[in-house]
Coordinates of C-alpha atoms and ligand atoms in Angstrom, one line a residue:
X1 CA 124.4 73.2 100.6
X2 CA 127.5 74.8 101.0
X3 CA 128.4 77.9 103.3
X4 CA 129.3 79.5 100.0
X5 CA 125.6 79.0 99.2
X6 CA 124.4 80.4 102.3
X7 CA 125.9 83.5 102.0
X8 CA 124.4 84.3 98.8
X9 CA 121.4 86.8 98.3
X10 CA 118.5 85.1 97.5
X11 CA 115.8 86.4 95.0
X12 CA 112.2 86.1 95.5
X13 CA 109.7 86.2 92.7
X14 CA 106.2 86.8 92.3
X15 CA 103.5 86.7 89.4
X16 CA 101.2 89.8 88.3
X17 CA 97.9 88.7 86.7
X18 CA 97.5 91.8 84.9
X19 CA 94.1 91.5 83.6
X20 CA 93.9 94.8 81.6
X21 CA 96.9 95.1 79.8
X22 CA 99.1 95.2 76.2
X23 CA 101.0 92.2 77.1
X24 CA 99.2 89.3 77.3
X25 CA 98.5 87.3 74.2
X26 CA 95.2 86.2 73.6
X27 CA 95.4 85.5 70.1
X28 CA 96.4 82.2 70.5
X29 CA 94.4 79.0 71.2
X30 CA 96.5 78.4 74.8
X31 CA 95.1 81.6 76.1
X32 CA 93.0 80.6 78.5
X33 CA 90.1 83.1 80.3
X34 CA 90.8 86.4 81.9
X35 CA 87.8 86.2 84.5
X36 CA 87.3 82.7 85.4
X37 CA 88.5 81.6 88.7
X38 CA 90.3 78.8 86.9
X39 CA 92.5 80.9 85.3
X40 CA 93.6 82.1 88.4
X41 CA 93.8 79.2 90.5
X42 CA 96.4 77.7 87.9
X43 CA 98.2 80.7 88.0
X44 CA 98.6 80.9 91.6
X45 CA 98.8 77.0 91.8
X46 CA 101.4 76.8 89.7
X47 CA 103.5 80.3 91.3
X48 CA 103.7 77.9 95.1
X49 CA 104.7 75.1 93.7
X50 CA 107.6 77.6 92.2
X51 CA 107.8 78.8 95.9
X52 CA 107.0 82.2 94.9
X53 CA 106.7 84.9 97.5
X54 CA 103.7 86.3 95.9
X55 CA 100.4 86.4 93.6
X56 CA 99.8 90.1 93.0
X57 CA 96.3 91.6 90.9
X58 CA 96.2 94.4 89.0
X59 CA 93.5 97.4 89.7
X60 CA 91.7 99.8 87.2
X61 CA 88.6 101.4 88.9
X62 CA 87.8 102.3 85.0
X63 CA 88.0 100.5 81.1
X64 CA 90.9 101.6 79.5
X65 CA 90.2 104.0 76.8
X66 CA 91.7 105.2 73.5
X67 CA 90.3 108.1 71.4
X68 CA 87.3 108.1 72.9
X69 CA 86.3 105.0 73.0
X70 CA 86.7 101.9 74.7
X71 CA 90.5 100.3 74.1
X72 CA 89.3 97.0 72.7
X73 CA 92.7 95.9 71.8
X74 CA 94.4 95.0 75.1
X75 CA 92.9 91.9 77.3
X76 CA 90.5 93.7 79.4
X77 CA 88.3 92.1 83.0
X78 CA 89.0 92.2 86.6
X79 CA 87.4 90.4 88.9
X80 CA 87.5 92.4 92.3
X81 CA 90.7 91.7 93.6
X82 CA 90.3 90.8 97.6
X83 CA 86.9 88.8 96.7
X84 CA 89.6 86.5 94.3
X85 CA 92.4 86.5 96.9
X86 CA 90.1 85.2 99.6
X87 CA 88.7 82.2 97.1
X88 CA 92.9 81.8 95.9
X89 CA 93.4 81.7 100.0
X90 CA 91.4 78.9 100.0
X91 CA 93.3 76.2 97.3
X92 CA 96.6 78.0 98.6
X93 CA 98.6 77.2 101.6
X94 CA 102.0 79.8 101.7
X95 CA 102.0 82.2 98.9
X96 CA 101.1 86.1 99.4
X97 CA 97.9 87.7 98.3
X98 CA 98.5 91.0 97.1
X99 CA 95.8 93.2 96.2
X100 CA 96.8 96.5 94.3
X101 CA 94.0 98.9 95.9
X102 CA 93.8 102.7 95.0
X103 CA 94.0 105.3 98.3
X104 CA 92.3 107.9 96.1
X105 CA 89.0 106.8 95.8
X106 CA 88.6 104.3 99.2
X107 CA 87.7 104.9 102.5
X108 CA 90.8 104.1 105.0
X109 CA 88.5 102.4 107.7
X110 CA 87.0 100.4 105.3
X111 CA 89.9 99.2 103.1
X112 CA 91.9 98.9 106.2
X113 CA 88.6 96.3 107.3
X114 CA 88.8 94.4 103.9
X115 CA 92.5 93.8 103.9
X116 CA 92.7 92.8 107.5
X117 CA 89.6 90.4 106.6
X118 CA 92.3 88.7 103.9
X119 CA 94.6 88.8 106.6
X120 CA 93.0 86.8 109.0
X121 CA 91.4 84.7 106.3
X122 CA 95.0 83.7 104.5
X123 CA 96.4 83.3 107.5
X124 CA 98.8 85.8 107.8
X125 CA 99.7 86.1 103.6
X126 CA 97.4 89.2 102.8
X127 CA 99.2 92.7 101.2
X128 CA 98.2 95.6 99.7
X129 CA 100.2 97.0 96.4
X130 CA 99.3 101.0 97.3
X131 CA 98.5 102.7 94.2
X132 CA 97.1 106.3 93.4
X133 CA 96.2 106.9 90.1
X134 CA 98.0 108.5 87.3
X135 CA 94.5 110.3 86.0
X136 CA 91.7 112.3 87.3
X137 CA 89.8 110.6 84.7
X138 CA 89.0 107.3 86.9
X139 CA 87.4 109.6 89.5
X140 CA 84.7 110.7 87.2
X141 CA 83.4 106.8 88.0
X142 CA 83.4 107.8 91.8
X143 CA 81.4 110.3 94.1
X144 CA 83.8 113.0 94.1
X145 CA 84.6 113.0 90.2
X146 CA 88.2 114.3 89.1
X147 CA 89.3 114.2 92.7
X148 CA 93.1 115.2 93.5
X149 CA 95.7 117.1 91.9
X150 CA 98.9 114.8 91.4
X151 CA 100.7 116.8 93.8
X152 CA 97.9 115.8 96.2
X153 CA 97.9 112.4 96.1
X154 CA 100.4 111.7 98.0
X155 CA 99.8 113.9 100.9
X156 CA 96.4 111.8 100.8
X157 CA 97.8 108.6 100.5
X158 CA 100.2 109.2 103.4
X159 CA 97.3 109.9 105.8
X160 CA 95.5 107.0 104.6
X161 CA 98.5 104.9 105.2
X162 CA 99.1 106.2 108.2
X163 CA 95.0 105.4 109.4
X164 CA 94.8 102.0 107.8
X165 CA 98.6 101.1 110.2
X166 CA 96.9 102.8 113.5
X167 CA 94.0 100.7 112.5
X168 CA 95.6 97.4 112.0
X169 CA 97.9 97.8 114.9
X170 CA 95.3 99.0 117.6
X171 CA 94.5 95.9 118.9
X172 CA 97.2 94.0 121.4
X173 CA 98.3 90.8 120.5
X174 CA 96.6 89.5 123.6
X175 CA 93.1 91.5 123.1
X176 CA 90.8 87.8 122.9
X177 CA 91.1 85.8 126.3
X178 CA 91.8 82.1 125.9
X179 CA 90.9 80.8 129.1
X180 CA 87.6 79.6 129.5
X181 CA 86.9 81.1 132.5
X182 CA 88.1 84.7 131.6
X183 CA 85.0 87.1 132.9
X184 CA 85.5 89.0 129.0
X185 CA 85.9 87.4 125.6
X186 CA 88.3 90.4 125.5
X187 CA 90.8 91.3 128.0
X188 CA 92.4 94.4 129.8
X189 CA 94.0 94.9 126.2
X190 CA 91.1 96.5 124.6
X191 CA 91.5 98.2 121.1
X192 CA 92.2 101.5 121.1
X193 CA 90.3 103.5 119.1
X194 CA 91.7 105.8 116.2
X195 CA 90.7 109.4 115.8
X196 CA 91.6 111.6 114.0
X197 CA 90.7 115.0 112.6
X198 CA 92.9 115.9 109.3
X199 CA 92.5 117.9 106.0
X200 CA 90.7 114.9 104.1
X201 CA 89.1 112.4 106.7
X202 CA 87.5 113.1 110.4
X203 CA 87.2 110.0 111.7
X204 CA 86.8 108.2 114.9
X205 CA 87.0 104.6 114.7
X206 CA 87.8 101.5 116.9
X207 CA 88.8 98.7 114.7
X208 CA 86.2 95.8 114.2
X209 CA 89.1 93.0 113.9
X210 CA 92.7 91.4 115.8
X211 CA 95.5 91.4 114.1
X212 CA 96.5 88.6 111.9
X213 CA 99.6 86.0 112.5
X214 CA 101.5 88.6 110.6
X215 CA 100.3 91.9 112.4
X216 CA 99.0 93.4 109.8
X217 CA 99.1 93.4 106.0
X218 CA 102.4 93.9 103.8
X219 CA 102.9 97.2 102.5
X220 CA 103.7 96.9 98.3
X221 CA 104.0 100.6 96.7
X222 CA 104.2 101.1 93.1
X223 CA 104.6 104.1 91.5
X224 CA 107.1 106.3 90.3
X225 CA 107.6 109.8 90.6
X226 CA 109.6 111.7 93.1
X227 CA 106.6 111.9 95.7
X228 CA 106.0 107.8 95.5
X229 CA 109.5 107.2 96.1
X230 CA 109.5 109.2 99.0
X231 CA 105.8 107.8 100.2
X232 CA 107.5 104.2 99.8
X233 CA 110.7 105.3 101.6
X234 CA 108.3 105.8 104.8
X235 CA 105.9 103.8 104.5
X236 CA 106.3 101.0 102.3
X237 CA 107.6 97.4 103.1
X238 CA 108.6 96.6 99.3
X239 CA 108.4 98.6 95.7
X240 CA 107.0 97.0 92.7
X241 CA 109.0 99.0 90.4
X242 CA 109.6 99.7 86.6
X243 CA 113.3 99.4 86.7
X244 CA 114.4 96.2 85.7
X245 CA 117.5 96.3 83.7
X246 CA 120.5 95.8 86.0
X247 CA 121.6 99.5 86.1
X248 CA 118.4 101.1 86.1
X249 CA 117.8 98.5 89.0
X250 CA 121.4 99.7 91.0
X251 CA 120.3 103.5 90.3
X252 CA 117.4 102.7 92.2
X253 CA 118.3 100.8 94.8
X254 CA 120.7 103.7 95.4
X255 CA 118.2 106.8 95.5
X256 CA 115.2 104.5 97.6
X257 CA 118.7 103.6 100.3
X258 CA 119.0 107.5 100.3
X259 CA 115.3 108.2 100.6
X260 CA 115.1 105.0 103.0
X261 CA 117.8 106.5 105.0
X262 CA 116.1 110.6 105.3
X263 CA 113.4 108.9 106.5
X264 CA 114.6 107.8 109.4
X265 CA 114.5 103.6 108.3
X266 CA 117.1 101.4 108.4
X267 CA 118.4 101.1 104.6
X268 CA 117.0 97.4 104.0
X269 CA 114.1 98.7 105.3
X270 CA 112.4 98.8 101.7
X271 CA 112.5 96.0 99.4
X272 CA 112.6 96.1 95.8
X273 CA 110.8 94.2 92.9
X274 CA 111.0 95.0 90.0
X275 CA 108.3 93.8 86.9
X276 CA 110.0 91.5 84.2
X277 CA 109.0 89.5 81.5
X278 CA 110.4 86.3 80.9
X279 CA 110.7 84.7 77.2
X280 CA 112.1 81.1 78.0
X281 CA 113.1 78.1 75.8
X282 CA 115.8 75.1 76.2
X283 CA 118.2 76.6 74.0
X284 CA 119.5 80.8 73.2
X285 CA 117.6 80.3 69.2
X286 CA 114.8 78.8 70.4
X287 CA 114.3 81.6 73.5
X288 CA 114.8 84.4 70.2
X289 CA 112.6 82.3 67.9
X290 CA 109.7 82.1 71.1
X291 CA 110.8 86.4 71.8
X292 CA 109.3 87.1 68.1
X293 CA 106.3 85.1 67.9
X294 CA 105.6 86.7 71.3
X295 CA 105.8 90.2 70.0
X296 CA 104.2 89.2 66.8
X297 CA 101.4 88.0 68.5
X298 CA 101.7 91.3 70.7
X299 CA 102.1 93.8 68.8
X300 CA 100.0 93.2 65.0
X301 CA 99.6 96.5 62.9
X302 CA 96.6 98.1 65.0
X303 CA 98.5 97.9 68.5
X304 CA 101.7 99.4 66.6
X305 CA 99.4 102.5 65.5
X306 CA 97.6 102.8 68.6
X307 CA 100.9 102.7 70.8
X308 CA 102.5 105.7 68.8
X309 CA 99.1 107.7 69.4
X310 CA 99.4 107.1 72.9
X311 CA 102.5 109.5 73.0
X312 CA 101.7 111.4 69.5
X313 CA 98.2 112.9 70.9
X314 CA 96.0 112.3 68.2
X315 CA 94.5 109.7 65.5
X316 CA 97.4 108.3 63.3
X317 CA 95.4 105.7 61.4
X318 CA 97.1 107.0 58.0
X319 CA 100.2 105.5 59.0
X320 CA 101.5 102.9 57.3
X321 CA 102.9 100.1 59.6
X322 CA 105.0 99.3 56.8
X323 CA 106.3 102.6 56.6
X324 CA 108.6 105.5 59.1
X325 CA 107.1 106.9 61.7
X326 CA 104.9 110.2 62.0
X327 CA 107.5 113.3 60.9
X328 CA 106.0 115.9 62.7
X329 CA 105.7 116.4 66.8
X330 CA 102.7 115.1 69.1
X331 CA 100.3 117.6 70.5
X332 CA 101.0 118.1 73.9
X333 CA 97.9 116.3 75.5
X334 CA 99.4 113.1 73.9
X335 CA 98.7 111.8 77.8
X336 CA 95.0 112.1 77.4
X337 CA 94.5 110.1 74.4
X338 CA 94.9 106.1 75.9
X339 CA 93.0 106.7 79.0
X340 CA 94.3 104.6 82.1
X341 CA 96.9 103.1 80.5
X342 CA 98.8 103.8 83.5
X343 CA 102.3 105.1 82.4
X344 CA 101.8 108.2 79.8
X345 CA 104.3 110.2 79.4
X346 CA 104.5 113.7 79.9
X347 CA 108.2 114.4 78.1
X348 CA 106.4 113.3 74.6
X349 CA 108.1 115.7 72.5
X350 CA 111.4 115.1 73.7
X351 CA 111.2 111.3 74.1
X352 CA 109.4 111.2 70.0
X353 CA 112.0 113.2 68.7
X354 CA 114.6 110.6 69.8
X355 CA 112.4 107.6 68.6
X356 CA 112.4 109.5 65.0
X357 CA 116.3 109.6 65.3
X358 CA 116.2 106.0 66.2
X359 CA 114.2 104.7 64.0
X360 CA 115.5 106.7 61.1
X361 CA 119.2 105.7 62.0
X362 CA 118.2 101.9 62.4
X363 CA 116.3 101.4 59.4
X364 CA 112.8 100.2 61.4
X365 CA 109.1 100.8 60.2
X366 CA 106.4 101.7 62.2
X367 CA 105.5 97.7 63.2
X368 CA 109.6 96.7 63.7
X369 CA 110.5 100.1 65.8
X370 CA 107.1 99.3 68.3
X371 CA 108.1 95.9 68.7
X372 CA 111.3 96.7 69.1
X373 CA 110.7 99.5 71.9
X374 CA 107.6 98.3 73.8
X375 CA 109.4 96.3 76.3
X376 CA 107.2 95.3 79.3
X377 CA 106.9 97.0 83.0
X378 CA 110.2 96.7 84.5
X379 CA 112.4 94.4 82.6
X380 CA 113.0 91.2 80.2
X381 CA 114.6 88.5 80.4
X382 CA 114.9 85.9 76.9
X383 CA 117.2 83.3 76.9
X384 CA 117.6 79.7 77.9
X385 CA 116.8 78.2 81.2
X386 CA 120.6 78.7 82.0
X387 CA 121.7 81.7 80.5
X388 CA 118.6 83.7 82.2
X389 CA 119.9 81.8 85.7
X390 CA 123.2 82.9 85.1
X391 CA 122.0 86.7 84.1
X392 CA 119.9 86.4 87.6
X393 CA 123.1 84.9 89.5
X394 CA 124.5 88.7 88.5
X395 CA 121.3 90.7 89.9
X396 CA 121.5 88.4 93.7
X397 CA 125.2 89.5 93.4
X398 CA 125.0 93.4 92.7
X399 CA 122.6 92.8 95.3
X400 CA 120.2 95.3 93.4
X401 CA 117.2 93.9 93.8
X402 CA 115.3 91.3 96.2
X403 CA 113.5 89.5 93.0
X404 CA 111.0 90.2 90.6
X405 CA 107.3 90.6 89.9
X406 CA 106.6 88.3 86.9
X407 CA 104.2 89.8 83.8
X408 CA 103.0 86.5 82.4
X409 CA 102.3 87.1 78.7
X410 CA 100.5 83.7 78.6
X411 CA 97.5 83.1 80.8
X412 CA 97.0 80.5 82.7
X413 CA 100.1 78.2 81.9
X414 CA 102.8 81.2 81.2
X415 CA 104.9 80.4 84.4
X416 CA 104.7 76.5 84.2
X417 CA 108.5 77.0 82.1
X418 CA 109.6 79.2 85.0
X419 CA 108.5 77.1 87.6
X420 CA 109.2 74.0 85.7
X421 CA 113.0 75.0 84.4
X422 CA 114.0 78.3 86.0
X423 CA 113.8 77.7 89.4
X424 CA 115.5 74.7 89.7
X425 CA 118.4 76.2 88.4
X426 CA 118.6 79.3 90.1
X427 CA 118.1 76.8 93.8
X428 CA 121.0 74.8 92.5
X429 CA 122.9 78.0 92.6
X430 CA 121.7 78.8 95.7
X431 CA 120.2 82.2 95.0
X432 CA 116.3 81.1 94.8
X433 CA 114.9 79.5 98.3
X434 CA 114.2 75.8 98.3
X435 CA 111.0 75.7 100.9
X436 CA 108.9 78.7 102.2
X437 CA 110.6 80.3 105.5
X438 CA 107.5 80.2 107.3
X439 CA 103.8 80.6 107.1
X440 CA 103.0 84.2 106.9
X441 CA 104.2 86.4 103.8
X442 CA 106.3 88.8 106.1
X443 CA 108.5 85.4 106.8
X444 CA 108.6 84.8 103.4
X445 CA 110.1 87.6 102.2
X446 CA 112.0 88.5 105.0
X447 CA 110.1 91.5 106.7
X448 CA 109.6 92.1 110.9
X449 CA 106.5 91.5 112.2
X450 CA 105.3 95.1 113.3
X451 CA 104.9 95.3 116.4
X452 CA 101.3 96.5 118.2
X453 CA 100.7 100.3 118.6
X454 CA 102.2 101.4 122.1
X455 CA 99.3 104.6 122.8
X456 CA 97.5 104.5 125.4
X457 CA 94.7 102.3 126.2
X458 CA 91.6 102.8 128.4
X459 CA 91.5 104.6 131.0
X460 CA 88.4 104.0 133.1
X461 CA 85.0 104.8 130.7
X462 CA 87.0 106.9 128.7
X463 CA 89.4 106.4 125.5
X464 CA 92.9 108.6 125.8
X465 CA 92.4 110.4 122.0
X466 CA 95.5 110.4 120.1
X467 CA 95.7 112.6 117.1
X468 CA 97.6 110.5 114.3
Ligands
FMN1 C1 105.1 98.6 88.3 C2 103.8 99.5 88.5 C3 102.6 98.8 88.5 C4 101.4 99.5 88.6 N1 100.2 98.9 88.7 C5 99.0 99.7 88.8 C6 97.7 99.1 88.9 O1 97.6 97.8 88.8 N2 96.6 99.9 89.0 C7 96.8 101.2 89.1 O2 95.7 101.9 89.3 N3 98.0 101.8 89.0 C8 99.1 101.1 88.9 N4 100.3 101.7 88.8 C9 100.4 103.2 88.8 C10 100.0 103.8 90.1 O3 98.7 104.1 90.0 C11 100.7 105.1 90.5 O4 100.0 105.5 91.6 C12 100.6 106.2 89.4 O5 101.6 105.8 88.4 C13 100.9 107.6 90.0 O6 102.0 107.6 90.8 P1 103.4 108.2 90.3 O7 103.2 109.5 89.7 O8 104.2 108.2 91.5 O9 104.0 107.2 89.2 C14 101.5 101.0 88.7 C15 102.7 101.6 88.7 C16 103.9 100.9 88.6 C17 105.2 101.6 88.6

């Protein structure tokens, strides 16, 4: 390799197994299942031989619903996340295990137990993508019901975060004696225990595991508003995020640097990866050719109306998919109306006023303008092998983003192209890594190991309490 090469950012990618979601197909005959643990295994099988960084699930504590009743047009089933990463630990060697987990409706001490559990299990390759909840809705599943304003969440999450980290970090790295003829399995370093008294939890707690070969879990954050950049800035290790195209993707890399930075972090201290879809095919008109049967087999007539009554508020099943859209503005709860579908939008006048303009101006009915416009979370990339490696040669330059989070829209065998094509080419141009770094997911993508909490210890019979 030459020193040219060296120099050169590398991307890292990993795969999302959605499970509940608008973009996988299904209505084809190489759509395999949604809840078997072969699905997954092929999936994440087939994302290490590609060297990816990580396999990421998806997390709805609730069925999606729309109008009222349940959404049965979207792929739907979700095996509990960290029960599948621990069997995908097993018939995996070096990929990452991310489980998106909600800080809303867990318990800190006991997430913080079930992710360290992964930890230890995987061998230092557990993370947890930190999500909140866009609705009020899910709760209703939960013992508190509608629990947390929006402008709560955060707050909450932060002092989760900030329990589940004391947790994972209060035990020394030298808390289990390895001599034989120690007097104690554990040693002087005893775990310190964790209490603390704050506005949602009281708890005092001494952690029930050591850390892993990694420390402790990664941190993944995704989410979008002001608040969860912010709550990434200090607390995340890497953002799944929405931005994708490569100046949406520069804009954000610039305000996380300046939210990184009034945290008090160094500026790489937060890692960005965005979603993206990726339509491949050995030639440019056979990657357009593959782009429309994908959307066709996305988006039929139903998911075209259904998508436009996401943002228009209210039943639309007069429309003619053939035919313009709706001439008259959505009612304001428009957000209400696909329940959990995870990115609503609140601006719906404004943002259906413009797609009347565009559509009008372009000449697309209600089917063409929904294809046209429902691009995936994040990004997408359609090309050939080589045009999409040269188009990801630009991102490792503008140095915009560390990689991406691949939405397959084929389950199980949608990355075998990627894997099979794509990453040869982008290692040939020395922007994609040839071999995993090391072991643990924090070597893999680049990240210090944290080091052990530095309070106090015991003192005598008693524990020094530290407020967190
Ligand atoms: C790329 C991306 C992926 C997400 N995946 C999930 C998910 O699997 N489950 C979930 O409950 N929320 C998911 N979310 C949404 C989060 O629940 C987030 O907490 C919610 O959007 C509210 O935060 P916000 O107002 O900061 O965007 C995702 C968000 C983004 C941007």
């Amino acid at each position: 390799m030459s020193s040219q090469q060296n120099t050169k950012h590398q991307l890292r990618l990993g795969v999302f197994f959605q499970g509940v979601n608008s973009s996988t197909v299904w209505k084809t005959p190489e759509a395999g299942s949604q809840t078997d643990f072969a699905s997954f295994r092929r999936l994440v099988q087939t994302a290490e031989r590609g060297i990816f960084s990580a396999f990421f699930l998806g997390e709805g504590l609730r069925l999606r619903e729309h109008l009222g009743q349940i959404h049965d047009l979207d792929v739907a089933g979700r095996p509990d996340a960290q029960t599948m990463l621990a069997a995908l630990a097993a018939v995996t060697k070096n990929i990452g295990l991310v489980a998106t987990q909600n800080t809303t409706y867990n318990d800190p001490a006991d997430l913080a137990h079930r992710l360290a559990s992964l930890d230890l299990i995987s061998g230092g390759r557990a993370a947890w993508n930190i999500v909140t909840t866009d609705n009020s809705w899910t709760g209703e599943n939960f013992r508190r019901g509608g629990y947390l304003a929006h402008e709560d969440r955060y707050t909450h999450a932060e002092d989760f975060v900030k329990l589940a980290k004391r947790i994972w970090d209060s035990w020394g790295t030298e808390s289990i004696a390895r001599d034989a003829k120690a007097e104690a399995w554990l040693t002087g370093q005893h775990p310190d225990p964790v209490v603390h008294q704050g506005q949602h939890y009281s708890i005092r707690y001494t952690s029930r595991l050591p850390r892993s070969s990694q420390g402790r879990p990664v941190l993944f954050q995704a989410g979008d508003s002001a608040e969860g950049r912010d709550f990434a800035a200090r607390q995340a290790d890497v953002i799944f995020s929405a931005h994708g195209g490569l100046e949406a993707a520069k804009t954000f890399r610039e305000d996380i640097k300046a939210r990184t930075l009034k945290a008090g972090r160094p500026v790489g201290a937060v890692k960005i990866m965005p979603g993206a879809e990726f339509i491949l095919a050995p030639t440019p008109q056979e990657a357009v050719e593959k782009q429309w049967w994908v959307k066709e087999h996305q988006i039929g007539p139903q998911q075209a109306i259904a998508y436009l009554e996401q943002f228009w508020g209210q039943s639309l099943t007069q429309l003619d998919p053939e035919g313009p859209l709706p001439d008259f503005d959505p009612q304001i709860i428009a957000s209400d109306v696909t329940r959990g579908s995870g990115f609503q939008n609140a601006k719906a006048i404004e943002l259906t006023r413009a797609w009347r303009a565009q559509a009008r101006d372009e000449g697309l009915n209600v089917l063409q303008f929904v294809r046209a416009k429902s691009g995936r979370v994040g990004g997408s990339f359609v090309g050939s092998y080589t045009q999409v490696a040269e188009r990801l040669e630009e991102y490792a330059a503008s140095g915009a983003v560390d990689g991406f989070n691949i939405t397959p829209w084929l389950v199980p065998t949608g990355l075998d192209d990627v894997v099979n094509h794509l990453v040869p080419e982008l290692q040939e141009r020395g922007i994609y890594p040839s071999e995993y770094a090391g072991q643990t997911l924090r070597e893999n993508l680049g990240l210090a190991r944290p080091e052990t909490s530095t309070l106090p210890r015991k003192n005598g019979n008693t524990w020094i309490e530290v407020a967190v």
